[in-house]
């Protein structure tokens, strides 16, 4: 059960302050939607959670410990585009995710373990709706299929934290609705905390348990570099986790109070049910 704590985080690039004194606590298995105007630092924040970028001041704690200096298998990521390797097939992309984790130096697995990983990858590929496309290359897939593949690739490493940077932003509305259902299914069945950047508020309310808005309070041109974005809104949304969902052999542990479908839907904000995770 992974917690993320952000303490008085500042991020500056040269003279420009991007993020200003951000403090947040993400409960285990929460689904956070991060919204805010273009350029306010959402991607920067995700890259800090991925250890692709360092903080200028403050700290980020994962399960109470300072975040690793390097990106690792505990954190998966899906970008708006180009998350998958174009020279590998669908199956190759998903298998590689496991190989990179288990055999980081050679990038290859052999024998029984390889067959086992392939079987797991095929199950996951079917789970994300790509059965039959195992031997296709990404160029032969639609945008929606590529994002399904990118999700399978990220999930294959069983990340504790999944970071999504506008993953569905380039998709047509109909395809987006389908992939939202898939996203909820994956989140339900894996024990992971999701942080997703989106420009789409409807998407945020459809998927997230909590919505955080970053905003620069002072936005006059001469003030832009002097003041970074802070937390403008923090909204709890009633959780949508479905109990007992299974995916590719991974079981979800229902959380009492949260996963109980008998609990009526209601206002989220200070509800004790949200604190039980
Ligand atoms: N590596 C970098 N070096 C210098 N400045 C950077 C760097 N990365 C981001 N910035 C600046 O930090 C600010 C925030 O950028 P970021 O990409 O995090 O915004 P964003 O909220 O993700 O925007 P968008 O919604 O358009 O994706 C921008 O002004 C950007 O120019
Ligand atoms: Mg961005």
PDB file of C-alpha atoms and ligand atoms in Angstrom:
ATOM      1  CA  UNK A   1       0.000   0.000   0.000  1.00  0.00           C
ATOM      2  CA  UNK A   2       1.815   3.024  -1.273  1.00  0.00           C
ATOM      3  CA  UNK A   3       1.598   6.517   0.117  1.00  0.00           C
ATOM      4  CA  UNK A   4       3.039   9.589  -1.528  1.00  0.00           C
ATOM      5  CA  UNK A   5       3.869  12.637   0.568  1.00  0.00           C
ATOM      6  CA  UNK A   6       5.018  15.903  -0.929  1.00  0.00           C
ATOM      7  CA  UNK A   7       6.455  18.400   1.545  1.00  0.00           C
ATOM      8  CA  UNK A   8       6.989  22.079   0.718  1.00  0.00           C
ATOM      9  CA  UNK A   9       8.072  21.304  -2.813  1.00  0.00           C
ATOM     10  CA  UNK A  10       9.546  24.117  -4.894  1.00  0.00           C
ATOM     11  CA  UNK A  11      10.718  23.726  -8.473  1.00  0.00           C
ATOM     12  CA  UNK A  12      12.658  26.423 -10.234  1.00  0.00           C
ATOM     13  CA  UNK A  13      14.294  26.503 -13.661  1.00  0.00           C
ATOM     14  CA  UNK A  14      16.912  29.245 -13.479  1.00  0.00           C
ATOM     15  CA  UNK A  15      15.022  32.396 -12.509  1.00  0.00           C
ATOM     16  CA  UNK A  16      11.632  30.901 -13.238  1.00  0.00           C
ATOM     17  CA  UNK A  17       9.636  29.521 -10.320  1.00  0.00           C
ATOM     18  CA  UNK A  18       7.380  26.766 -11.674  1.00  0.00           C
ATOM     19  CA  UNK A  19       5.978  25.123  -8.524  1.00  0.00           C
ATOM     20  CA  UNK A  20       5.728  26.999  -5.256  1.00  0.00           C
ATOM     21  CA  UNK A  21       5.501  25.374  -1.856  1.00  0.00           C
ATOM     22  CA  UNK A  22       3.360  22.365  -2.806  1.00  0.00           C
ATOM     23  CA  UNK A  23       2.419  20.030   0.071  1.00  0.00           C
ATOM     24  CA  UNK A  24       0.203  16.992  -0.566  1.00  0.00           C
ATOM     25  CA  UNK A  25      -0.520  13.550   0.852  1.00  0.00           C
ATOM     26  CA  UNK A  26      -1.880  10.856  -1.469  1.00  0.00           C
ATOM     27  CA  UNK A  27      -3.585   7.934   0.265  1.00  0.00           C
ATOM     28  CA  UNK A  28      -2.789   4.388  -0.881  1.00  0.00           C
ATOM     29  CA  UNK A  29      -4.652   3.379  -4.042  1.00  0.00           C
ATOM     30  CA  UNK A  30      -6.013   6.811  -4.685  1.00  0.00           C
ATOM     31  CA  UNK A  31      -6.646   7.992  -8.244  1.00  0.00           C
ATOM     32  CA  UNK A  32      -5.498  11.588  -8.462  1.00  0.00           C
ATOM     33  CA  UNK A  33      -6.395  13.819 -11.389  1.00  0.00           C
ATOM     34  CA  UNK A  34      -4.094  16.798 -11.791  1.00  0.00           C
ATOM     35  CA  UNK A  35      -5.567  19.720 -13.725  1.00  0.00           C
ATOM     36  CA  UNK A  36      -4.505  23.288 -14.434  1.00  0.00           C
ATOM     37  CA  UNK A  37      -3.664  25.725 -17.208  1.00  0.00           C
ATOM     38  CA  UNK A  38      -0.975  24.987 -19.759  1.00  0.00           C
ATOM     39  CA  UNK A  39       2.508  25.663 -18.448  1.00  0.00           C
ATOM     40  CA  UNK A  40       1.580  25.572 -14.745  1.00  0.00           C
ATOM     41  CA  UNK A  41       3.919  22.659 -14.015  1.00  0.00           C
ATOM     42  CA  UNK A  42       1.787  19.492 -14.194  1.00  0.00           C
ATOM     43  CA  UNK A  43       4.255  17.528 -16.310  1.00  0.00           C
ATOM     44  CA  UNK A  44       7.113  18.852 -14.194  1.00  0.00           C
ATOM     45  CA  UNK A  45       5.350  17.526 -11.088  1.00  0.00           C
ATOM     46  CA  UNK A  46       4.889  14.079 -12.698  1.00  0.00           C
ATOM     47  CA  UNK A  47       8.529  14.002 -13.772  1.00  0.00           C
ATOM     48  CA  UNK A  48       9.538  14.718 -10.170  1.00  0.00           C
ATOM     49  CA  UNK A  49       7.393  11.752  -9.030  1.00  0.00           C
ATOM     50  CA  UNK A  50       9.138   9.665 -11.684  1.00  0.00           C
ATOM     51  CA  UNK A  51      12.636  10.827 -10.532  1.00  0.00           C
ATOM     52  CA  UNK A  52      13.259  12.253 -13.988  1.00  0.00           C
ATOM     53  CA  UNK A  53      13.521  15.669 -12.414  1.00  0.00           C
ATOM     54  CA  UNK A  54      14.757  16.830  -9.006  1.00  0.00           C
ATOM     55  CA  UNK A  55      13.132  19.290  -6.618  1.00  0.00           C
ATOM     56  CA  UNK A  56      14.754  22.644  -5.934  1.00  0.00           C
ATOM     57  CA  UNK A  57      13.545  22.616  -2.328  1.00  0.00           C
ATOM     58  CA  UNK A  58      11.331  20.375  -0.227  1.00  0.00           C
ATOM     59  CA  UNK A  59      10.972  16.616  -0.447  1.00  0.00           C
ATOM     60  CA  UNK A  60       8.939  13.758  -1.851  1.00  0.00           C
ATOM     61  CA  UNK A  61       8.430  10.656   0.288  1.00  0.00           C
ATOM     62  CA  UNK A  62       7.197   7.317  -1.044  1.00  0.00           C
ATOM     63  CA  UNK A  63       5.986   5.135   1.817  1.00  0.00           C
ATOM     64  CA  UNK A  64       7.711   7.514   4.205  1.00  0.00           C
ATOM     65  CA  UNK A  65      11.125   7.243   2.552  1.00  0.00           C
ATOM     66  CA  UNK A  66      12.775   9.817   0.292  1.00  0.00           C
ATOM     67  CA  UNK A  67      11.997   9.075  -3.341  1.00  0.00           C
ATOM     68  CA  UNK A  68      14.660   7.058  -5.236  1.00  0.00           C
ATOM     69  CA  UNK A  69      17.090   9.152  -7.274  1.00  0.00           C
ATOM     70  CA  UNK A  70      16.511   7.109 -10.412  1.00  0.00           C
ATOM     71  CA  UNK A  71      13.297   6.031 -12.141  1.00  0.00           C
ATOM     72  CA  UNK A  72      12.450   2.427 -11.182  1.00  0.00           C
ATOM     73  CA  UNK A  73       9.987  -0.382 -11.798  1.00  0.00           C
ATOM     74  CA  UNK A  74       7.913   0.794  -8.829  1.00  0.00           C
ATOM     75  CA  UNK A  75       6.742   3.750 -10.949  1.00  0.00           C
ATOM     76  CA  UNK A  76       5.190   3.282 -14.385  1.00  0.00           C
ATOM     77  CA  UNK A  77       4.353   6.011 -16.847  1.00  0.00           C
ATOM     78  CA  UNK A  78       2.190   6.546 -19.915  1.00  0.00           C
ATOM     79  CA  UNK A  79       2.486   9.724 -21.983  1.00  0.00           C
ATOM     80  CA  UNK A  80       0.068  11.204 -24.500  1.00  0.00           C
ATOM     81  CA  UNK A  81       2.080   9.657 -27.331  1.00  0.00           C
ATOM     82  CA  UNK A  82       5.119   7.539 -28.068  1.00  0.00           C
ATOM     83  CA  UNK A  83       5.297   5.500 -24.872  1.00  0.00           C
ATOM     84  CA  UNK A  84       5.841   2.239 -26.774  1.00  0.00           C
ATOM     85  CA  UNK A  85       8.829   0.975 -28.762  1.00  0.00           C
ATOM     86  CA  UNK A  86       8.052   1.185 -32.500  1.00  0.00           C
ATOM     87  CA  UNK A  87      10.512  -1.568 -33.490  1.00  0.00           C
ATOM     88  CA  UNK A  88       8.904  -4.182 -31.223  1.00  0.00           C
ATOM     89  CA  UNK A  89       5.624  -6.027 -31.712  1.00  0.00           C
ATOM     90  CA  UNK A  90       2.745  -5.708 -29.253  1.00  0.00           C
ATOM     91  CA  UNK A  91       3.906  -8.882 -27.502  1.00  0.00           C
ATOM     92  CA  UNK A  92       7.538  -7.755 -27.646  1.00  0.00           C
ATOM     93  CA  UNK A  93       6.678  -4.439 -26.013  1.00  0.00           C
ATOM     94  CA  UNK A  94       4.875  -6.054 -23.079  1.00  0.00           C
ATOM     95  CA  UNK A  95       7.477  -8.819 -22.611  1.00  0.00           C
ATOM     96  CA  UNK A  96      10.279  -6.250 -22.698  1.00  0.00           C
ATOM     97  CA  UNK A  97       8.752  -4.446 -19.725  1.00  0.00           C
ATOM     98  CA  UNK A  98       9.249  -7.579 -17.609  1.00  0.00           C
ATOM     99  CA  UNK A  99      12.679  -8.262 -19.084  1.00  0.00           C
ATOM    100  CA  UNK A 100      13.938  -4.800 -18.246  1.00  0.00           C
ATOM    101  CA  UNK A 101      12.886  -5.344 -14.668  1.00  0.00           C
ATOM    102  CA  UNK A 102      14.200  -8.881 -14.208  1.00  0.00           C
ATOM    103  CA  UNK A 103      17.256  -8.772 -16.447  1.00  0.00           C
ATOM    104  CA  UNK A 104      18.233  -5.101 -16.576  1.00  0.00           C
ATOM    105  CA  UNK A 105      21.703  -5.786 -17.986  1.00  0.00           C
ATOM    106  CA  UNK A 106      20.966  -8.266 -20.757  1.00  0.00           C
ATOM    107  CA  UNK A 107      17.324  -7.315 -21.349  1.00  0.00           C
ATOM    108  CA  UNK A 108      16.579 -10.993 -22.084  1.00  0.00           C
ATOM    109  CA  UNK A 109      14.883 -13.835 -20.273  1.00  0.00           C
ATOM    110  CA  UNK A 110      15.272 -17.489 -21.228  1.00  0.00           C
ATOM    111  CA  UNK A 111      13.621 -20.904 -20.948  1.00  0.00           C
ATOM    112  CA  UNK A 112      10.746 -21.517 -18.590  1.00  0.00           C
ATOM    113  CA  UNK A 113      10.773 -18.006 -17.154  1.00  0.00           C
ATOM    114  CA  UNK A 114      10.561 -16.500 -20.632  1.00  0.00           C
ATOM    115  CA  UNK A 115       7.562 -18.719 -21.465  1.00  0.00           C
ATOM    116  CA  UNK A 116       5.898 -17.784 -18.196  1.00  0.00           C
ATOM    117  CA  UNK A 117       6.408 -14.059 -18.852  1.00  0.00           C
ATOM    118  CA  UNK A 118       5.085 -14.463 -22.397  1.00  0.00           C
ATOM    119  CA  UNK A 119       1.981 -16.179 -21.096  1.00  0.00           C
ATOM    120  CA  UNK A 120       1.428 -13.397 -18.582  1.00  0.00           C
ATOM    121  CA  UNK A 121       1.970 -10.787 -21.315  1.00  0.00           C
ATOM    122  CA  UNK A 122      -0.558 -12.505 -23.608  1.00  0.00           C
ATOM    123  CA  UNK A 123      -3.140 -12.516 -20.803  1.00  0.00           C
ATOM    124  CA  UNK A 124      -2.567  -8.834 -20.141  1.00  0.00           C
ATOM    125  CA  UNK A 125      -2.749  -8.021 -23.871  1.00  0.00           C
ATOM    126  CA  UNK A 126      -6.130  -9.781 -24.002  1.00  0.00           C
ATOM    127  CA  UNK A 127      -7.213  -7.935 -20.865  1.00  0.00           C
ATOM    128  CA  UNK A 128      -6.568  -4.544 -22.465  1.00  0.00           C
ATOM    129  CA  UNK A 129      -8.509  -5.597 -25.569  1.00  0.00           C
ATOM    130  CA  UNK A 130      -5.629  -6.301 -27.958  1.00  0.00           C
ATOM    131  CA  UNK A 131      -6.065 -10.045 -28.430  1.00  0.00           C
ATOM    132  CA  UNK A 132      -5.167 -10.953 -32.002  1.00  0.00           C
ATOM    133  CA  UNK A 133      -2.769  -8.003 -32.354  1.00  0.00           C
ATOM    134  CA  UNK A 134       0.148  -9.676 -30.533  1.00  0.00           C
ATOM    135  CA  UNK A 135       2.377  -9.753 -33.624  1.00  0.00           C
ATOM    136  CA  UNK A 136       1.544  -6.296 -34.955  1.00  0.00           C
ATOM    137  CA  UNK A 137       3.899  -3.346 -34.750  1.00  0.00           C
ATOM    138  CA  UNK A 138       2.719  -0.091 -33.098  1.00  0.00           C
ATOM    139  CA  UNK A 139       2.610   1.712 -36.469  1.00  0.00           C
ATOM    140  CA  UNK A 140      -0.172  -0.675 -37.509  1.00  0.00           C
ATOM    141  CA  UNK A 141      -2.290   0.191 -34.425  1.00  0.00           C
ATOM    142  CA  UNK A 142      -4.778   3.024 -33.975  1.00  0.00           C
ATOM    143  CA  UNK A 143      -4.084   5.699 -31.355  1.00  0.00           C
ATOM    144  CA  UNK A 144      -6.474   4.036 -28.892  1.00  0.00           C
ATOM    145  CA  UNK A 145      -4.815   0.651 -29.414  1.00  0.00           C
ATOM    146  CA  UNK A 146      -1.385   2.172 -28.884  1.00  0.00           C
ATOM    147  CA  UNK A 147      -2.504   3.646 -25.577  1.00  0.00           C
ATOM    148  CA  UNK A 148      -3.959   0.274 -24.547  1.00  0.00           C
ATOM    149  CA  UNK A 149      -0.567  -1.224 -25.336  1.00  0.00           C
ATOM    150  CA  UNK A 150       1.218   1.509 -23.375  1.00  0.00           C
ATOM    151  CA  UNK A 151      -1.037   0.740 -20.386  1.00  0.00           C
ATOM    152  CA  UNK A 152      -0.323  -3.004 -20.656  1.00  0.00           C
ATOM    153  CA  UNK A 153       3.383  -2.279 -20.834  1.00  0.00           C
ATOM    154  CA  UNK A 154       3.251  -0.088 -17.737  1.00  0.00           C
ATOM    155  CA  UNK A 155       1.059  -2.521 -15.773  1.00  0.00           C
ATOM    156  CA  UNK A 156       3.290  -5.506 -16.641  1.00  0.00           C
ATOM    157  CA  UNK A 157       5.921  -4.210 -14.237  1.00  0.00           C
ATOM    158  CA  UNK A 158       3.339  -4.093 -11.434  1.00  0.00           C
ATOM    159  CA  UNK A 159       4.096  -0.498 -10.519  1.00  0.00           C
ATOM    160  CA  UNK A 160       3.084   0.801  -7.123  1.00  0.00           C
ATOM    161  CA  UNK A 161       2.539   4.190  -8.716  1.00  0.00           C
ATOM    162  CA  UNK A 162       1.224   4.786 -12.228  1.00  0.00           C
ATOM    163  CA  UNK A 163       1.837   8.233 -13.705  1.00  0.00           C
ATOM    164  CA  UNK A 164      -0.250   9.307 -16.681  1.00  0.00           C
ATOM    165  CA  UNK A 165       0.398  12.504 -18.635  1.00  0.00           C
ATOM    166  CA  UNK A 166      -2.720  13.265 -20.692  1.00  0.00           C
ATOM    167  CA  UNK A 167      -2.748   9.639 -21.844  1.00  0.00           C
ATOM    168  CA  UNK A 168      -6.130   9.873 -23.558  1.00  0.00           C
ATOM    169  CA  UNK A 169      -5.933  13.486 -24.733  1.00  0.00           C
ATOM    170  CA  UNK A 170      -5.353  12.625 -28.399  1.00  0.00           C
ATOM    171  CA  UNK A 171      -8.150  10.037 -28.646  1.00  0.00           C
ATOM    172  CA  UNK A 172     -11.609  10.454 -30.168  1.00  0.00           C
ATOM    173  CA  UNK A 173     -14.429  10.824 -27.606  1.00  0.00           C
ATOM    174  CA  UNK A 174     -15.942   7.364 -28.265  1.00  0.00           C
ATOM    175  CA  UNK A 175     -12.607   5.604 -27.948  1.00  0.00           C
ATOM    176  CA  UNK A 176     -11.865   7.622 -24.857  1.00  0.00           C
ATOM    177  CA  UNK A 177     -15.014   6.334 -23.134  1.00  0.00           C
ATOM    178  CA  UNK A 178     -13.935   2.729 -23.797  1.00  0.00           C
ATOM    179  CA  UNK A 179     -10.438   3.311 -22.539  1.00  0.00           C
ATOM    180  CA  UNK A 180     -11.804   5.011 -19.410  1.00  0.00           C
ATOM    181  CA  UNK A 181     -13.601   1.763 -18.593  1.00  0.00           C
ATOM    182  CA  UNK A 182     -10.346  -0.124 -19.116  1.00  0.00           C
ATOM    183  CA  UNK A 183      -8.454   2.343 -16.950  1.00  0.00           C
ATOM    184  CA  UNK A 184     -10.958   1.908 -14.118  1.00  0.00           C
ATOM    185  CA  UNK A 185     -10.719  -1.864 -14.454  1.00  0.00           C
ATOM    186  CA  UNK A 186      -6.919  -1.792 -14.268  1.00  0.00           C
ATOM    187  CA  UNK A 187      -6.918   0.552 -11.313  1.00  0.00           C
ATOM    188  CA  UNK A 188      -9.524  -1.590  -9.555  1.00  0.00           C
ATOM    189  CA  UNK A 189      -7.551  -4.767  -9.938  1.00  0.00           C
ATOM    190  CA  UNK A 190      -4.019  -3.573  -9.270  1.00  0.00           C
ATOM    191  CA  UNK A 191      -2.787  -2.175  -5.993  1.00  0.00           C
ATOM    192  CA  UNK A 192      -1.545   1.070  -7.372  1.00  0.00           C
ATOM    193  CA  UNK A 193      -1.857   4.769  -6.798  1.00  0.00           C
ATOM    194  CA  UNK A 194      -2.545   6.650 -10.021  1.00  0.00           C
ATOM    195  CA  UNK A 195      -1.627  10.269 -10.708  1.00  0.00           C
ATOM    196  CA  UNK A 196      -3.072  11.443 -14.026  1.00  0.00           C
ATOM    197  CA  UNK A 197      -2.646  14.821 -15.703  1.00  0.00           C
ATOM    198  CA  UNK A 198      -5.624  15.801 -17.807  1.00  0.00           C
ATOM    199  CA  UNK A 199      -7.086  18.883 -19.452  1.00  0.00           C
ATOM    200  CA  UNK A 200     -10.513  17.295 -19.418  1.00  0.00           C
ATOM    201  CA  UNK A 201     -12.541  17.926 -16.251  1.00  0.00           C
ATOM    202  CA  UNK A 202     -15.169  15.402 -17.266  1.00  0.00           C
ATOM    203  CA  UNK A 203     -12.447  12.774 -17.523  1.00  0.00           C
ATOM    204  CA  UNK A 204     -11.150  13.834 -14.102  1.00  0.00           C
ATOM    205  CA  UNK A 205     -14.588  13.375 -12.520  1.00  0.00           C
ATOM    206  CA  UNK A 206     -15.130  10.069 -14.350  1.00  0.00           C
ATOM    207  CA  UNK A 207     -11.928   8.465 -13.142  1.00  0.00           C
ATOM    208  CA  UNK A 208     -10.461  10.173 -10.120  1.00  0.00           C
ATOM    209  CA  UNK A 209     -11.054   9.869  -6.398  1.00  0.00           C
ATOM    210  CA  UNK A 210      -9.491  13.268  -5.897  1.00  0.00           C
ATOM    211  CA  UNK A 211      -8.923  16.230  -8.180  1.00  0.00           C
ATOM    212  CA  UNK A 212      -6.084  18.669  -7.602  1.00  0.00           C
ATOM    213  CA  UNK A 213      -5.846  21.923  -9.519  1.00  0.00           C
ATOM    214  CA  UNK A 214      -2.552  23.761  -9.837  1.00  0.00           C
ATOM    215  CA  UNK A 215      -2.682  27.434 -10.682  1.00  0.00           C
ATOM    216  CA  UNK A 216      -0.464  30.464 -10.654  1.00  0.00           C
ATOM    217  CA  UNK A 217      -2.249  32.985  -8.486  1.00  0.00           C
ATOM    218  CA  UNK A 218      -0.397  35.882 -10.026  1.00  0.00           C
ATOM    219  CA  UNK A 219      -0.247  35.643 -13.770  1.00  0.00           C
ATOM    220  CA  UNK A 220       0.751  39.080 -15.055  1.00  0.00           C
ATOM    221  CA  UNK A 221       3.687  38.731 -17.494  1.00  0.00           C
ATOM    222  CA  UNK A 222       6.124  40.485 -15.146  1.00  0.00           C
ATOM    223  CA  UNK A 223       5.053  38.216 -12.267  1.00  0.00           C
ATOM    224  CA  UNK A 224       5.094  34.934 -14.170  1.00  0.00           C
ATOM    225  CA  UNK A 225       8.671  33.964 -13.382  1.00  0.00           C
ATOM    226  CA  UNK A 226       8.522  35.280  -9.812  1.00  0.00           C
ATOM    227  CA  UNK A 227       5.619  33.170  -8.578  1.00  0.00           C
ATOM    228  CA  UNK A 228       5.050  29.488  -9.174  1.00  0.00           C
ATOM    229  CA  UNK A 229       1.843  27.481  -9.269  1.00  0.00           C
ATOM    230  CA  UNK A 230       0.234  26.454  -5.994  1.00  0.00           C
ATOM    231  CA  UNK A 231      -2.729  24.219  -5.147  1.00  0.00           C
ATOM    232  CA  UNK A 232      -5.813  26.187  -6.170  1.00  0.00           C
ATOM    233  CA  UNK A 233      -8.396  23.420  -5.558  1.00  0.00           C
ATOM    234  CA  UNK A 234      -8.432  20.045  -3.844  1.00  0.00           C
ATOM    235  CA  UNK A 235     -11.674  18.129  -4.382  1.00  0.00           C
ATOM    236  CA  UNK A 236     -12.483  14.665  -3.035  1.00  0.00           C
ATOM    237  CA  UNK A 237     -14.676  12.612  -5.371  1.00  0.00           C
ATOM    238  CA  UNK A 238     -16.669   9.601  -4.259  1.00  0.00           C
ATOM    239  CA  UNK A 239     -14.551   6.550  -5.117  1.00  0.00           C
ATOM    240  CA  UNK A 240     -15.602   4.259  -7.931  1.00  0.00           C
ATOM    241  CA  UNK A 241     -13.656   1.153  -7.087  1.00  0.00           C
ATOM    242  CA  UNK A 242     -15.516  -2.029  -7.943  1.00  0.00           C
ATOM    243  CA  UNK A 243     -15.013  -4.917  -5.532  1.00  0.00           C
ATOM    244  CA  UNK A 244     -13.432  -8.204  -6.532  1.00  0.00           C
ATOM    245  CA  UNK A 245     -12.244  -7.283 -10.018  1.00  0.00           C
ATOM    246  CA  UNK A 246      -9.522  -9.552 -11.350  1.00  0.00           C
ATOM    247  CA  UNK A 247      -7.030  -8.979 -14.056  1.00  0.00           C
ATOM    248  CA  UNK A 248      -4.364 -11.272 -15.484  1.00  0.00           C
ATOM    249  CA  UNK A 249      -4.075 -13.262 -12.286  1.00  0.00           C
ATOM    250  CA  UNK A 250      -3.847 -10.216 -10.042  1.00  0.00           C
ATOM    251  CA  UNK A 251      -6.580  -9.944  -7.450  1.00  0.00           C
ATOM    252  CA  UNK A 252      -7.789  -6.797  -5.860  1.00  0.00           C
ATOM    253  CA  UNK A 253      -8.185  -6.724  -2.130  1.00  0.00           C
ATOM    254  CA  UNK A 254     -11.480  -5.013  -1.481  1.00  0.00           C
ATOM    255  CA  UNK A 255     -11.191  -2.169   0.962  1.00  0.00           C
ATOM    256  CA  UNK A 256     -14.023  -2.244   3.498  1.00  0.00           C
ATOM    257  CA  UNK A 257     -16.187   0.790   3.213  1.00  0.00           C
ATOM    258  CA  UNK A 258     -14.691   1.836  -0.103  1.00  0.00           C
ATOM    259  CA  UNK A 259     -15.277  -1.254  -2.183  1.00  0.00           C
ATOM    260  CA  UNK A 260     -18.582  -2.258  -0.703  1.00  0.00           C
ATOM    261  CA  UNK A 261     -21.135  -1.705  -3.453  1.00  0.00           C
ATOM    262  CA  UNK A 262     -23.833  -1.582  -0.783  1.00  0.00           C
ATOM    263  CA  UNK A 263     -22.501   1.758   0.404  1.00  0.00           C
ATOM    264  CA  UNK A 264     -24.642   4.435  -1.176  1.00  0.00           C
ATOM    265  CA  UNK A 265     -22.940   7.054  -3.252  1.00  0.00           C
ATOM    266  CA  UNK A 266     -22.688  10.372  -1.565  1.00  0.00           C
ATOM    267  CA  UNK A 267     -20.663  13.483  -1.061  1.00  0.00           C
ATOM    268  CA  UNK A 268     -17.001  12.661  -0.900  1.00  0.00           C
ATOM    269  CA  UNK A 269     -15.114  15.331   0.785  1.00  0.00           C
ATOM    270  CA  UNK A 270     -14.817  14.532   4.495  1.00  0.00           C
ATOM    271  CA  UNK A 271     -16.419  11.158   4.392  1.00  0.00           C
ATOM    272  CA  UNK A 272     -14.729   8.735   6.807  1.00  0.00           C
ATOM    273  CA  UNK A 273     -15.054   5.961   4.186  1.00  0.00           C
ATOM    274  CA  UNK A 274     -12.360   7.749   2.196  1.00  0.00           C
ATOM    275  CA  UNK A 275      -9.937   7.596   5.102  1.00  0.00           C
ATOM    276  CA  UNK A 276     -10.119   3.831   5.549  1.00  0.00           C
ATOM    277  CA  UNK A 277      -7.682   2.890   2.779  1.00  0.00           C
TER     278      UNK A 277
HETATM  279  N1  LIG B   1      13.628  21.202 -18.558  1.00  0.00           N
HETATM  280  C1  LIG B   1      13.141  22.446 -18.468  1.00  0.00           C
HETATM  281  N2  LIG B   1      13.935  23.528 -18.497  1.00  0.00           N
HETATM  282  C2  LIG B   1      13.448  24.769 -18.376  1.00  0.00           C
HETATM  283  N3  LIG B   1      12.142  25.060 -18.221  1.00  0.00           N
HETATM  284  C3  LIG B   1      11.289  24.027 -18.187  1.00  0.00           C
HETATM  285  C4  LIG B   1      11.728  22.670 -18.304  1.00  0.00           C
HETATM  286  N4  LIG B   1      10.634  21.860 -18.215  1.00  0.00           N
HETATM  287  C5  LIG B   1       9.573  22.669 -18.077  1.00  0.00           C
HETATM  288  N5  LIG B   1       9.964  23.968 -18.054  1.00  0.00           N
HETATM  289  C6  LIG B   1       9.065  25.106 -17.886  1.00  0.00           C
HETATM  290  O1  LIG B   1       8.273  24.872 -16.752  1.00  0.00           O
HETATM  291  C7  LIG B   1       6.944  25.344 -16.953  1.00  0.00           C
HETATM  292  C8  LIG B   1       5.970  24.227 -16.669  1.00  0.00           C
HETATM  293  O2  LIG B   1       6.075  23.264 -17.697  1.00  0.00           O
HETATM  294  P1  LIG B   1       5.212  21.923 -17.694  1.00  0.00           P
HETATM  295  O3  LIG B   1       5.583  21.196 -18.931  1.00  0.00           O
HETATM  296  O4  LIG B   1       5.399  21.235 -16.403  1.00  0.00           O
HETATM  297  O5  LIG B   1       3.722  22.497 -17.788  1.00  0.00           O
HETATM  298  P2  LIG B   1       2.353  21.718 -17.958  1.00  0.00           P
HETATM  299  O6  LIG B   1       1.452  22.166 -16.857  1.00  0.00           O
HETATM  300  O7  LIG B   1       2.602  20.270 -18.101  1.00  0.00           O
HETATM  301  O8  LIG B   1       1.820  22.330 -19.338  1.00  0.00           O
HETATM  302  P3  LIG B   1       0.901  21.642 -20.478  1.00  0.00           P
HETATM  303  O9  LIG B   1      -0.489  21.611 -19.936  1.00  0.00           O
HETATM  304  O10 LIG B   1       1.026  22.577 -21.645  1.00  0.00           O
HETATM  305  O11 LIG B   1       1.475  20.290 -20.760  1.00  0.00           O
HETATM  306  C9  LIG B   1       6.896  25.889 -18.376  1.00  0.00           C
HETATM  307  O12 LIG B   1       7.036  27.285 -18.323  1.00  0.00           O
HETATM  308  C10 LIG B   1       8.081  25.246 -19.033  1.00  0.00           C
HETATM  309  O13 LIG B   1       8.591  26.066 -20.041  1.00  0.00           O
HETATM  310 MG1  LIG B   2       2.315  18.892 -19.654  1.00  0.00          MG
END
